[in-house]
Amino acid sequence: MKRVTIYDVAKEANVSLATVSRVINGSDVVKLQTKQRVDEAIKKLGYKPNAIAQGLALQKTTTIGLVIPEASFTYTGMIINGLLDVAKIYGYNIILHTITEGISDVDMIVDVVIKSRVDGAIIYTDKITEESMAMLNDYNIPIVVIGNRVSAQSICSVYVDFEKAIYELCSEYLDKGIEDIAILEDRKNENSTNDLHNGAIRAFKDKGKEFNGFISIPKEERSSYRFLKKYFVEHRHQLIVVNRDSQAMATINAARENGILIPEDMQLVCVIDTKYNSMVRPQISAFTIPSYDLGAVSMRLMTKMLQSEGVEDKEKCLNYLFTARETTY
Amino acid sequence: MKRVTIYDVAKEANVSLATVSRVINGSDVVKLQTKQRVDEAIKKLGYKPNAIAQGLALQKTTTIGLVIPEASFTYTGMIINGLLDVAKIYGYNIILHTITEGISDVDMIVDVVIKSRVDGAIIYTDKITEESMAMLNDYNIPIVVIGNRVSAQSICSVYVDFEKAIYELCSEYLDKGIEDIAILEDRKNENSTNDLHNGAIRAFKDKGKEFNGFISIPKEERSSYRFLKKYFVEHRHQLIVVNRDSQAMATINAARENGILIPEDMQLVCVIDTKYNSMVRPQISAFTIPSYDLGAVSMRLMTKMLQSEGVEDKEKCLNYLFTARETTY
DNA sequence: CTGAAAGCGCTAACAC
DNA sequence: GTGTTAGCGCTTTCAG
């Protein structure tokens, strides 16, 4: 089926293509009668404007590039949902890019993102380096970074302050006299791990104590579970903080298999909440990240940047919420 | 920063834009010396070809549209991963569209998909109607449908035969003398539910029996869990088959809260396996769908269609695999 | 209110 | 080998 162009419509409606263009774009200077003729022609021919050609002519594509870590959909899913919903409202398309570890890949993304001439990019990854960011910034394309607090000329960010969250959590437990607190490394999320660690350090320091409950998982270990199963043979904690749901489950299983009762012997807090946390037994206490909002706000921010409405605040901090379930008391 | 065009590069390298174009596209007729000059200019200016303009000129975009049900990332995640990996290899971009219930939305997707002039579309949803499919087919754009067995002139499909899977499962249990088998409706996946149901019916029929263990969830119930909690007060089964991991967990929780032991009193099989099935306790027996492959194969099929290599088989059936865990014996 | 014409950046014949 | 030129489909001044 031959694609019907604006020209075909013009001929059918007996007007010039300029007029058709006006009708398409809702220009109000067209006489109602002509508009109707054009509308009919469009319908009859089943004409759909070629977004590519529009993109070329307008120098914008109404699509934005989304960059996420590969294979991360379980925890980025909600973010993407939020993003898509807002994108849909504003009529933006999303081009999906995943990023693998290793710098070279980042360059590839920058390459693709630039070539595809998206109007903007939303990036969610710990692994992107400052250089790549600078590169992107050079191209002067609006960027929203999710998860890290950064900003620059054309870069905004939306994040949740976990350092603060953990700070408050630790402070509270310290006040209750619970001092043997451990934080489990999440090798897949360096930055968040650092945030957690720093929050704990600060909380302990403020009470005149020193935090040294950071559990790092040796490189050679294939999974948190395998590691923890051995770890718990000799180690105990009163409270353990982990990053993702899968780590939480791994912790529960490993602890249980070593005779550690949760929450009686050890309490557990998962930082990133997902629906699975409340599906498993015991239900896992967690910080609810407003994932959906994280995506929605990012996209909203993006639209603002694109319309160069003044973006008053380039760094948006969203609030977390602690949901106590069965792994704490 | 002003975008640098092919024209700037041409001027810089002192050649015509045609030559630059040739270099970009790796045409081998360019003299090495000129090529080098052009390459230098490209590097110096930081030139990146405008994919939009290329798209216009070539009448193709090297991007394909992916259509999935909204908020489905937990179970489509792996599919998307497979898809993206193959897409990356072949240099295709992915535009992401989500589809909500309700026909009108489908038209919107068709609209967007056509307007964005993707080279092809990969669709994963139960909800798309035959009409919309026909519409898409009219536009003569290559389509790969994931999950359902359909094909047409420009439509291929990749699926897993669950009807057969359930048929075999039921047959096996019937042989063992277990006849009280139930299948739980998945309101979010009509078609799969039907497949399951049909498989069971066929299995029973082949043994000269009748299947009537279909559990449909009343419309007014907000979740499987809430429904099952009440359901299990009066009902028992020897084997229950559910579609998704979340339903499996709901079933376990609801059953347990009604004093039903799994697998002792009731065995449980989840149709769509995810990593969560092996993280929870008891670990859930499930059919492993080759999700990643589903995505990868689909994308591979798409590339074939796009290069109009003869696609010998328009309907690709992938094999499932039964993974027995702790909810069956 | 509508039409003519000049691009947007690139590719692909077709010349030289 | 390389340059010239005519589109790809649409938007947008600028005239009328």
XYZ file of C-alpha atoms (C1' of nucleotides) in Angstrom:
690
model
C 0.000 0.000 0.000
C 1.538 3.220 -1.148
C 1.930 5.715 1.618
C -0.341 8.681 1.151
C 1.388 12.012 1.515
C 0.276 15.495 2.282
C 0.404 16.116 -1.420
C -2.201 13.500 -2.191
C -4.468 15.046 0.368
C -3.964 18.486 -1.140
C -4.873 17.238 -4.570
C -7.906 15.392 -3.278
C -9.166 18.446 -1.405
C -8.193 20.813 -4.173
C -6.014 22.999 -2.023
C -2.327 23.522 -1.665
C -0.231 21.400 0.614
C 0.356 24.445 2.781
C -3.302 24.486 3.628
C -3.325 20.834 4.478
C -0.390 21.412 6.731
C -2.304 24.176 8.449
C -5.259 21.941 9.032
C -3.113 19.165 10.422
C -1.453 21.482 12.830
C -4.670 23.089 13.913
C -3.864 26.525 12.644
C -6.990 28.583 13.088
C -6.628 30.775 10.079
C -8.172 28.217 7.745
C -11.708 28.827 6.616
C -14.033 26.298 8.170
C -15.279 25.162 4.800
C -11.812 24.465 3.479
C -10.890 22.746 6.687
C -13.816 20.409 6.325
C -12.858 19.588 2.773
C -9.365 18.797 3.891
C -10.532 16.734 6.830
C -12.680 14.676 4.528
C -9.821 14.092 2.152
C -7.610 13.026 5.055
C -10.201 10.573 6.230
C -10.942 9.244 2.795
C -7.315 8.652 1.991
C -6.423 7.462 5.464
C -3.625 9.950 5.605
C -1.219 9.985 8.524
C 1.414 12.684 8.749
C 4.930 11.360 8.427
C 6.516 12.090 11.768
C 9.966 11.703 10.269
C 9.400 14.420 7.731
C 7.871 16.599 10.386
C 10.873 15.944 12.517
C 13.177 17.053 9.783
C 11.249 20.190 9.025
C 10.698 21.184 12.620
C 14.074 20.134 13.909
C 12.448 18.167 16.670
C 11.142 14.700 17.008
C 8.815 14.656 19.993
C 10.611 11.569 21.111
C 12.868 11.302 24.056
C 15.511 8.694 24.701
C 15.333 6.579 27.804
C 18.547 5.003 28.992
C 18.437 2.287 31.624
C 20.727 -0.500 32.780
C 20.152 -3.633 30.804
C 17.967 -6.275 32.320
C 16.733 -3.914 34.981
C 13.050 -4.016 34.254
C 12.018 -5.589 37.517
C 13.077 -2.538 39.427
C 12.857 0.097 36.745
C 9.466 -1.111 35.606
C 7.430 1.251 37.717
C 9.639 4.145 36.787
C 9.075 3.411 33.151
C 5.363 3.193 33.729
C 5.311 6.631 35.296
C 7.407 7.952 32.507
C 5.271 6.483 29.785
C 2.048 7.754 31.256
C 3.248 11.311 31.307
C 4.920 10.925 27.938
C 1.647 9.776 26.487
C -0.149 12.817 27.825
C 2.308 15.136 26.195
C 2.532 13.118 23.019
C 6.130 12.089 23.361
C 7.533 8.828 22.108
C 10.116 6.898 24.042
C 13.132 5.278 22.479
C 14.550 2.653 24.734
C 18.254 2.167 25.219
C 19.939 -0.172 27.603
C 23.380 0.224 28.852
C 25.777 -2.514 29.805
C 28.682 -2.209 32.113
C 31.842 -0.883 30.585
C 32.497 2.584 29.382
C 32.620 1.870 25.681
C 28.954 1.104 25.700
C 28.152 4.492 27.133
C 29.747 6.162 24.181
C 27.637 4.032 21.942
C 24.559 5.254 23.718
C 25.612 8.854 23.410
C 26.199 8.154 19.773
C 22.814 6.612 19.214
C 21.019 9.165 21.310
C 22.535 12.002 19.364
C 22.068 10.419 15.979
C 18.458 9.651 16.633
C 17.951 13.316 17.324
C 15.729 12.818 20.285
C 14.541 16.012 21.864
C 15.883 14.964 25.203
C 17.208 12.050 27.200
C 16.266 10.528 30.504
C 18.993 8.489 32.053
C 18.775 6.031 34.893
C 22.039 4.395 35.711
C 24.826 4.456 38.181
C 27.351 3.533 35.629
C 27.353 6.569 33.416
C 30.519 8.527 33.882
C 30.861 12.234 34.275
C 32.644 12.415 30.959
C 29.772 10.896 29.062
C 27.480 13.238 30.852
C 29.676 16.103 29.819
C 29.599 14.801 26.284
C 25.854 14.748 26.325
C 25.815 18.160 27.900
C 27.979 19.409 25.065
C 25.314 18.482 22.612
C 23.123 20.771 24.564
C 20.221 18.417 24.729
C 17.963 18.431 27.772
C 18.778 15.611 30.121
C 17.066 14.318 33.194
C 19.016 11.989 35.411
C 17.039 9.699 37.652
C 18.498 8.502 40.900
C 21.484 10.739 41.298
C 21.672 14.303 42.354
C 23.377 16.124 39.544
C 22.644 19.189 37.540
C 24.213 21.404 34.982
C 23.236 23.800 32.288
C 20.920 21.389 30.543
C 20.812 18.614 33.096
C 18.181 18.126 35.740
C 17.787 15.316 38.186
C 15.143 13.551 40.186
C 16.158 11.402 43.081
C 15.332 10.040 46.467
C 17.601 10.870 49.328
C 18.568 7.494 50.697
C 21.447 8.796 52.627
C 18.936 10.667 54.709
C 16.573 7.701 54.854
C 19.229 5.430 56.265
C 20.457 8.154 58.534
C 17.048 8.400 60.101
C 16.587 4.655 60.250
C 19.898 4.112 61.985
C 19.342 6.995 64.368
C 16.061 5.538 65.423
C 17.504 2.099 66.044
C 20.469 3.499 67.884
C 18.076 5.329 70.145
C 16.381 2.032 70.849
C 19.720 0.627 71.830
C 20.131 -1.488 68.759
C 23.640 -0.922 67.606
C 24.620 -3.998 65.649
C 23.437 -2.733 62.310
C 24.702 -4.109 59.029
C 24.383 -2.884 55.491
C 24.692 -5.310 52.639
C 26.523 -4.210 49.556
C 24.593 -4.161 46.307
C 27.155 -4.752 43.634
C 24.728 -3.770 40.956
C 24.144 -0.369 42.457
C 27.346 1.190 43.617
C 26.017 4.631 44.185
C 23.048 3.578 46.240
C 25.305 1.370 48.279
C 27.465 4.369 48.961
C 24.486 6.449 49.953
C 23.394 3.826 52.420
C 26.848 3.478 53.830
C 27.278 7.210 54.248
C 23.925 7.595 55.924
C 24.850 4.958 58.457
C 28.249 6.460 59.075
C 26.724 9.853 59.704
C 24.077 8.496 62.047
C 26.649 6.637 64.114
C 28.954 9.596 64.171
C 26.237 11.877 65.440
C 25.806 9.554 68.378
C 29.516 9.539 69.007
C 29.904 6.047 67.636
C 31.583 4.441 64.707
C 29.850 2.429 62.026
C 31.564 -0.653 60.783
C 28.787 -2.929 59.775
C 29.292 -2.741 56.053
C 29.135 -6.166 54.463
C 30.862 -6.238 51.128
C 30.302 -9.208 48.906
C 33.515 -10.663 47.526
C 33.871 -10.356 43.784
C 34.106 -14.075 43.300
C 30.713 -14.761 44.883
C 28.060 -15.442 42.312
C 25.097 -14.298 44.304
C 24.158 -12.592 47.528
C 22.469 -15.782 48.624
C 25.484 -18.011 48.226
C 27.581 -15.521 50.067
C 25.158 -14.937 52.896
C 24.583 -18.587 53.490
C 28.206 -18.853 54.472
C 28.332 -15.451 56.113
C 25.585 -16.198 58.584
C 27.371 -19.247 59.842
C 29.648 -17.007 61.835
C 27.970 -13.615 61.814
C 24.850 -12.210 63.431
C 23.306 -8.775 63.381
C 20.399 -7.109 65.048
C 19.381 -5.244 61.946
C 20.392 -5.738 58.381
C 19.697 -3.306 55.593
C 19.681 -4.490 51.987
C 19.015 -2.700 48.756
C 16.720 -4.812 46.572
C 13.917 -7.283 47.079
C 15.940 -10.162 45.736
C 18.659 -9.457 48.242
C 16.085 -9.307 50.985
C 14.754 -12.712 50.040
C 18.247 -14.077 49.770
C 18.945 -12.745 53.240
C 15.819 -14.272 54.716
C 16.509 -17.626 53.167
C 20.160 -17.661 54.107
C 19.447 -16.516 57.647
C 16.664 -19.006 58.164
C 18.829 -21.826 56.925
C 21.339 -20.831 59.558
C 18.749 -20.863 62.270
C 18.383 -17.117 62.479
C 14.816 -16.028 63.054
C 13.503 -12.943 61.382
C 12.537 -10.595 62.889
C 13.139 -12.118 66.336
C 16.881 -12.618 66.000
C 17.519 -10.183 63.211
C 15.415 -7.466 61.728
C 15.533 -6.706 58.048
C 14.887 -3.620 55.999
C 14.864 -3.531 52.244
C 15.580 -0.177 50.701
C 13.828 -0.467 47.385
C 10.297 -1.672 47.756
C 8.515 -3.748 45.150
C 5.275 -5.613 45.214
C 7.150 -8.805 45.907
C 8.114 -7.521 49.313
C 4.548 -7.795 50.450
C 3.865 -11.024 48.639
C 6.463 -13.119 50.366
C 6.250 -14.356 53.944
C 7.416 -12.815 56.098
C 6.472 -9.628 54.360
C 9.509 -7.450 54.069
C 9.730 -4.030 55.649
C 10.965 -1.540 53.160
C 11.332 1.996 52.074
C 8.756 2.726 49.493
C 10.383 4.654 46.758
C 7.853 6.537 44.783
C 9.062 4.748 41.679
C 6.141 5.656 39.548
C 6.486 9.273 40.602
C 10.182 9.167 39.940
C 9.376 8.374 36.323
C 6.420 10.689 36.065
C 8.212 13.641 37.600
C 11.230 13.084 35.392
C 9.142 13.121 32.285
C 7.251 16.152 33.472
C 10.511 17.900 34.129
C 11.628 16.966 30.662
C 8.589 18.501 29.050
C 9.224 21.651 31.003
C 12.787 21.824 29.813
C 11.681 21.232 26.278
C 9.202 24.033 26.391
C 11.867 26.038 28.168
C 9.397 26.966 30.770
C 11.805 28.144 33.401
C 12.691 25.088 35.419
C 12.847 26.692 38.820
C 14.414 23.749 40.571
C 16.844 21.572 38.709
C 17.170 18.997 41.448
C 14.005 17.421 42.624
C 14.144 15.283 45.744
C 11.247 12.934 46.218
C 10.258 11.579 49.581
C 10.604 7.976 50.562
C 8.282 6.393 53.031
C 8.995 3.613 55.457
C 6.590 0.725 55.322
C 6.921 -1.493 58.339
C 5.943 -5.074 57.620
C 6.883 -8.341 59.234
C 10.663 -8.217 59.204
C 10.863 -5.392 61.719
C 9.042 -4.488 64.897
C 25.912 24.299 20.053
C 24.909 24.400 16.446
C 24.389 21.003 14.981
C 27.040 20.179 12.419
C 25.682 18.848 9.168
C 27.071 16.817 6.357
C 27.546 20.056 4.518
C 29.900 21.443 7.136
C 31.943 18.298 6.926
C 32.079 18.543 3.146
C 33.350 22.081 3.313
C 35.896 21.236 5.972
C 37.222 18.306 3.978
C 36.966 20.139 0.707
C 34.779 17.574 -0.984
C 31.162 17.412 -1.990
C 28.520 16.214 0.399
C 28.011 13.173 -1.768
C 31.485 12.040 -0.929
C 30.930 12.539 2.748
C 27.775 10.518 2.452
C 29.735 7.769 0.783
C 32.283 7.711 3.547
C 29.630 7.604 6.219
C 27.922 4.721 4.580
C 31.109 2.836 3.973
C 30.931 2.887 0.216
C 34.183 1.474 -1.013
C 34.540 3.576 -4.119
C 36.091 6.458 -2.237
C 39.812 6.985 -2.600
C 41.556 6.164 0.642
C 43.145 9.567 0.795
C 39.859 11.407 0.460
C 38.262 9.098 2.940
C 40.889 9.953 5.470
C 40.397 13.656 4.915
C 36.689 13.226 5.437
C 37.159 11.103 8.528
C 39.361 13.770 10.018
C 36.818 16.453 9.308
C 34.105 14.338 10.886
C 36.166 13.842 13.984
C 37.239 17.436 14.193
C 33.719 18.749 13.871
C 32.200 16.023 15.986
C 29.751 15.260 13.258
C 26.979 12.731 13.778
C 24.680 11.862 10.901
C 21.118 12.951 11.445
C 19.151 9.748 11.587
C 15.942 11.634 10.925
C 17.181 13.016 7.644
C 18.548 9.619 6.735
C 15.205 8.168 7.563
C 13.451 10.586 5.282
C 15.808 10.016 2.421
C 15.928 6.265 2.734
C 12.308 5.760 3.608
C 13.268 3.699 6.577
C 14.128 4.424 10.139
C 15.933 1.401 11.516
C 13.655 1.614 14.462
C 10.949 -0.783 15.304
C 7.962 -0.209 17.542
C 7.413 -2.406 20.543
C 3.896 -2.614 21.883
C 3.284 -4.143 25.297
C 0.553 -3.988 27.908
C 1.099 -1.124 30.277
C 2.701 -1.875 33.581
C 3.747 -5.324 32.443
C 7.460 -5.029 32.876
C 7.773 -7.646 35.574
C 6.785 -10.350 33.174
C 7.725 -8.766 29.867
C 11.082 -7.658 31.169
C 13.007 -10.665 29.986
C 11.317 -10.560 26.630
C 12.362 -6.977 26.221
C 15.885 -7.861 27.200
C 16.086 -10.507 24.525
C 14.600 -8.148 22.043
C 16.966 -5.328 22.863
C 20.036 -7.498 22.671
C 19.237 -8.643 19.180
C 18.095 -5.167 18.186
C 21.422 -3.798 19.279
C 23.297 -6.285 17.178
C 21.406 -5.304 14.095
C 21.456 -1.624 14.913
C 17.752 -1.171 15.408
C 16.218 1.265 17.816
C 13.165 0.429 19.841
C 10.260 2.761 20.361
C 8.228 1.714 23.322
C 4.463 1.850 23.350
C 2.181 0.633 26.066
C -1.347 -0.280 25.555
C -4.166 0.029 28.023
C -7.361 -1.897 28.014
C -10.054 -0.568 25.768
C -10.102 -0.601 22.043
C -9.710 3.110 21.487
C -6.224 2.911 22.793
C -5.289 0.332 20.231
C -6.192 2.713 17.471
C -3.989 5.269 19.084
C -1.141 2.838 18.983
C -1.735 2.045 15.370
C -1.813 5.751 14.782
C 1.438 6.401 16.564
C 3.135 3.375 15.103
C 2.260 4.437 11.605
C 3.075 8.084 12.104
C 6.436 7.324 13.577
C 7.209 5.349 10.460
C 8.880 2.521 12.217
C 10.185 -0.184 9.946
C 8.215 -2.793 11.799
C 6.280 -3.507 14.947
C 6.530 -6.177 17.601
C 3.374 -6.608 19.568
C 2.860 -8.428 22.808
C -0.659 -8.271 24.057
C -3.782 -10.289 24.357
C -5.946 -7.302 23.964
C -5.233 -6.290 20.427
C -8.209 -7.040 18.269
C -8.192 -8.657 14.889
C -9.395 -5.433 13.341
C -6.447 -3.447 14.611
C -4.236 -6.207 13.391
C -5.908 -5.979 10.033
C -5.406 -2.235 10.085
C -1.749 -2.669 10.764
C -1.582 -5.316 8.101
C -3.116 -2.851 5.678
C -0.225 -0.526 6.163
C 1.875 -3.379 5.039
C 4.419 -3.063 7.747
C 6.170 -6.151 9.065
C 4.690 -7.282 12.329
C 5.744 -9.893 14.809
C 3.213 -10.948 17.395
C 4.529 -12.470 20.581
C 2.449 -14.926 22.514
C -0.278 -15.729 20.071
C -0.238 -17.939 17.075
C -1.262 -15.766 14.195
C 0.121 -15.035 10.809
C -0.762 -13.232 7.657
C 0.906 -11.664 4.701
C 3.166 -9.432 6.754
C 2.560 -10.883 10.175
C 4.669 -13.474 11.920
C 4.346 -14.813 15.409
C 6.435 -16.375 18.109
C 4.735 -18.223 20.901
C 4.862 -20.991 23.411
C 2.269 -23.692 23.191
C 0.681 -23.660 26.605
C -2.302 -25.559 25.520
C 0.034 -28.442 24.910
C 1.943 -27.818 28.106
C -1.179 -28.010 30.219
C -2.415 -30.941 28.224
C 0.680 -32.874 29.117
C 0.632 -31.755 32.706
C -2.973 -32.791 33.203
C -2.474 -36.091 31.414
C 0.376 -36.922 33.694
C -1.561 -36.108 36.826
C -4.607 -37.977 35.635
C -2.411 -40.990 35.101
C -1.286 -40.670 38.686
C -4.901 -40.714 39.734
C -5.031 -37.039 40.598
C -8.211 -35.764 39.081
C -9.224 -32.745 41.115
C -7.344 -30.248 39.041
C -8.188 -26.546 39.009
C -7.115 -23.732 36.762
C -7.234 -20.193 38.022
C -8.352 -17.497 35.643
C -5.908 -14.726 34.874
C -8.021 -11.738 34.091
C -5.073 -9.879 32.749
C -4.341 -12.543 30.193
C -7.472 -13.806 28.570
C -5.848 -15.712 25.801
C -3.422 -17.586 27.969
C -6.246 -18.440 30.293
C -8.108 -19.885 27.366
C -5.108 -21.879 26.285
C -4.794 -23.382 29.723
C -8.442 -24.166 29.895
C -8.475 -25.815 26.514
C -5.434 -27.906 27.287
C -7.103 -29.232 30.404
C -10.339 -29.944 28.604
C -8.541 -31.873 25.928
C -6.518 -33.885 28.435
C -9.599 -34.868 30.395
C -11.496 -35.679 27.256
C -8.746 -37.979 26.028
C -9.131 -39.939 29.253
C -12.856 -40.074 28.821
C -13.458 -37.530 31.537
C -14.786 -34.044 31.757
C -12.908 -31.046 33.046
C -14.761 -28.593 35.196
C -12.158 -27.173 37.478
C -12.006 -23.730 35.970
C -11.984 -21.056 38.634
C -13.114 -17.748 37.299
C -12.552 -14.686 39.396
C -15.638 -12.511 39.739
C -15.296 -9.100 38.145
C -15.904 -7.299 41.399
C -12.941 -8.918 43.158
C -10.003 -6.605 43.405
C -7.302 -9.216 43.535
C -6.721 -12.932 43.165
C -5.648 -13.015 46.766
C -8.817 -11.525 48.184
C -10.872 -13.852 46.130
C -8.917 -16.981 46.930
C -8.900 -16.309 50.616
C -12.656 -16.685 50.558
C -12.640 -19.400 47.927
C -10.458 -21.761 49.913
C -12.810 -21.654 52.846
C -15.082 -24.028 51.014
C -13.032 -25.413 48.178
C -10.095 -27.751 47.949
C -8.147 -29.108 45.024
C -5.373 -31.579 44.530
C -3.614 -29.498 41.957
C -4.066 -25.881 41.064
C -2.604 -24.228 38.005
C -2.121 -20.475 37.911
C -0.686 -18.176 35.314
C 1.660 -15.682 36.948
C 4.016 -15.614 39.894
C 1.920 -13.102 41.768
C -1.081 -15.364 41.460
C 0.972 -18.277 42.669
C 2.025 -16.375 45.766
C -1.516 -15.204 46.324
C -2.628 -18.811 46.106
C -0.019 -20.016 48.553
C -0.838 -17.307 51.042
C -4.576 -17.730 50.748
C -4.352 -21.494 50.978
C -2.048 -21.434 53.937
C -4.283 -19.022 55.776
C -7.055 -21.527 55.295
C -4.973 -24.328 56.663
C -4.202 -25.906 53.337
C -0.681 -27.237 53.137
C 1.260 -26.951 49.933
C 2.238 -29.288 48.419
C 0.870 -31.876 50.875
C -2.786 -30.940 50.569
C -2.640 -29.146 47.285
C 0.000 -28.985 44.630
C 0.616 -25.816 42.704
C 1.992 -25.079 39.268
C 2.654 -21.622 37.961
C 2.650 -21.288 34.217
C 4.885 -18.315 33.687
C 8.136 -18.657 35.542
C 10.063 -15.721 36.935
C 12.993 -15.507 39.239
C 10.642 -14.808 42.106
C 9.270 -18.307 41.859
C 12.532 -19.692 43.112
C 13.105 -16.971 45.636
C 10.015 -17.547 47.704
C 9.433 -20.447 50.076
C 8.105 -22.851 49.144
C 9.730 -22.453 45.780
C 7.094 -22.586 43.129
C 7.042 -25.252 40.433
C 6.585 -23.637 37.077
C 6.856 -23.840 33.383
C 9.898 -22.013 32.284
C 9.008 -19.954 29.317
C 12.050 -19.067 27.334
C 11.166 -15.405 27.780
C 14.466 -14.062 26.689
C 14.366 -16.251 23.625
C 10.839 -15.175 22.908
C 12.111 -11.631 22.599
C 15.303 -12.514 20.825
C 13.635 -14.771 18.302
C 10.969 -12.175 17.616
C 13.499 -9.519 16.894
C 15.516 -11.876 14.766
C 12.413 -12.734 12.824
C 11.750 -9.047 12.380
C 15.166 -8.411 10.917
C 14.574 -11.248 8.518
C 11.296 -9.808 7.399
C 12.870 -6.413 6.977
C 15.590 -7.775 4.789
C 12.927 -9.841 3.107
C 15.059 -12.856 3.452
C 12.418 -15.439 2.845
C 10.894 -16.183 6.184
C 10.377 -19.872 5.793
C 8.246 -20.315 8.867
C 5.898 -17.559 9.909
C 4.864 -19.201 13.142
C 7.606 -20.110 15.510
C 6.731 -22.268 18.466
C 9.226 -22.230 21.303
C 9.475 -24.997 23.833
C 8.541 -24.620 27.456
C 10.188 -26.655 30.128
C 8.747 -27.842 33.394
C 10.760 -26.972 36.444
C 9.622 -28.952 39.445
C 10.258 -27.136 42.704
C 8.664 -27.372 46.109
C 4.992 -26.954 45.337
C 4.702 -30.244 43.509
C 6.074 -33.715 44.047
C -7.499 33.119 3.926
C -4.602 30.547 0.630
C -0.678 29.407 -2.575
C 4.297 29.327 -4.021
C 8.685 28.306 -2.753
C 12.593 27.686 0.161
C 14.541 24.781 3.158
C 15.300 20.681 7.107
C 19.895 16.919 6.279
C 20.659 13.200 3.755
C 20.811 9.579 -0.210
C 21.102 8.010 -4.836
C 21.017 8.208 -9.517
C 23.298 10.518 -13.070
C 26.983 13.112 -15.021
C 31.780 14.389 -15.535
C 36.514 8.685 -8.040
C 33.908 12.690 -7.256
C 30.422 16.387 -7.953
C 25.541 17.823 -9.260
C 20.998 17.488 -8.541
C 16.585 15.837 -7.617
C 13.891 14.229 -4.281
C 12.130 12.103 0.761
C 7.319 14.704 3.265
C 6.557 18.404 5.807
C 6.645 23.411 7.828
C 6.872 28.136 7.283
C 7.792 32.613 5.683
C 6.332 35.674 2.181
C 3.229 37.176 -1.386
C -1.076 37.707 -3.116
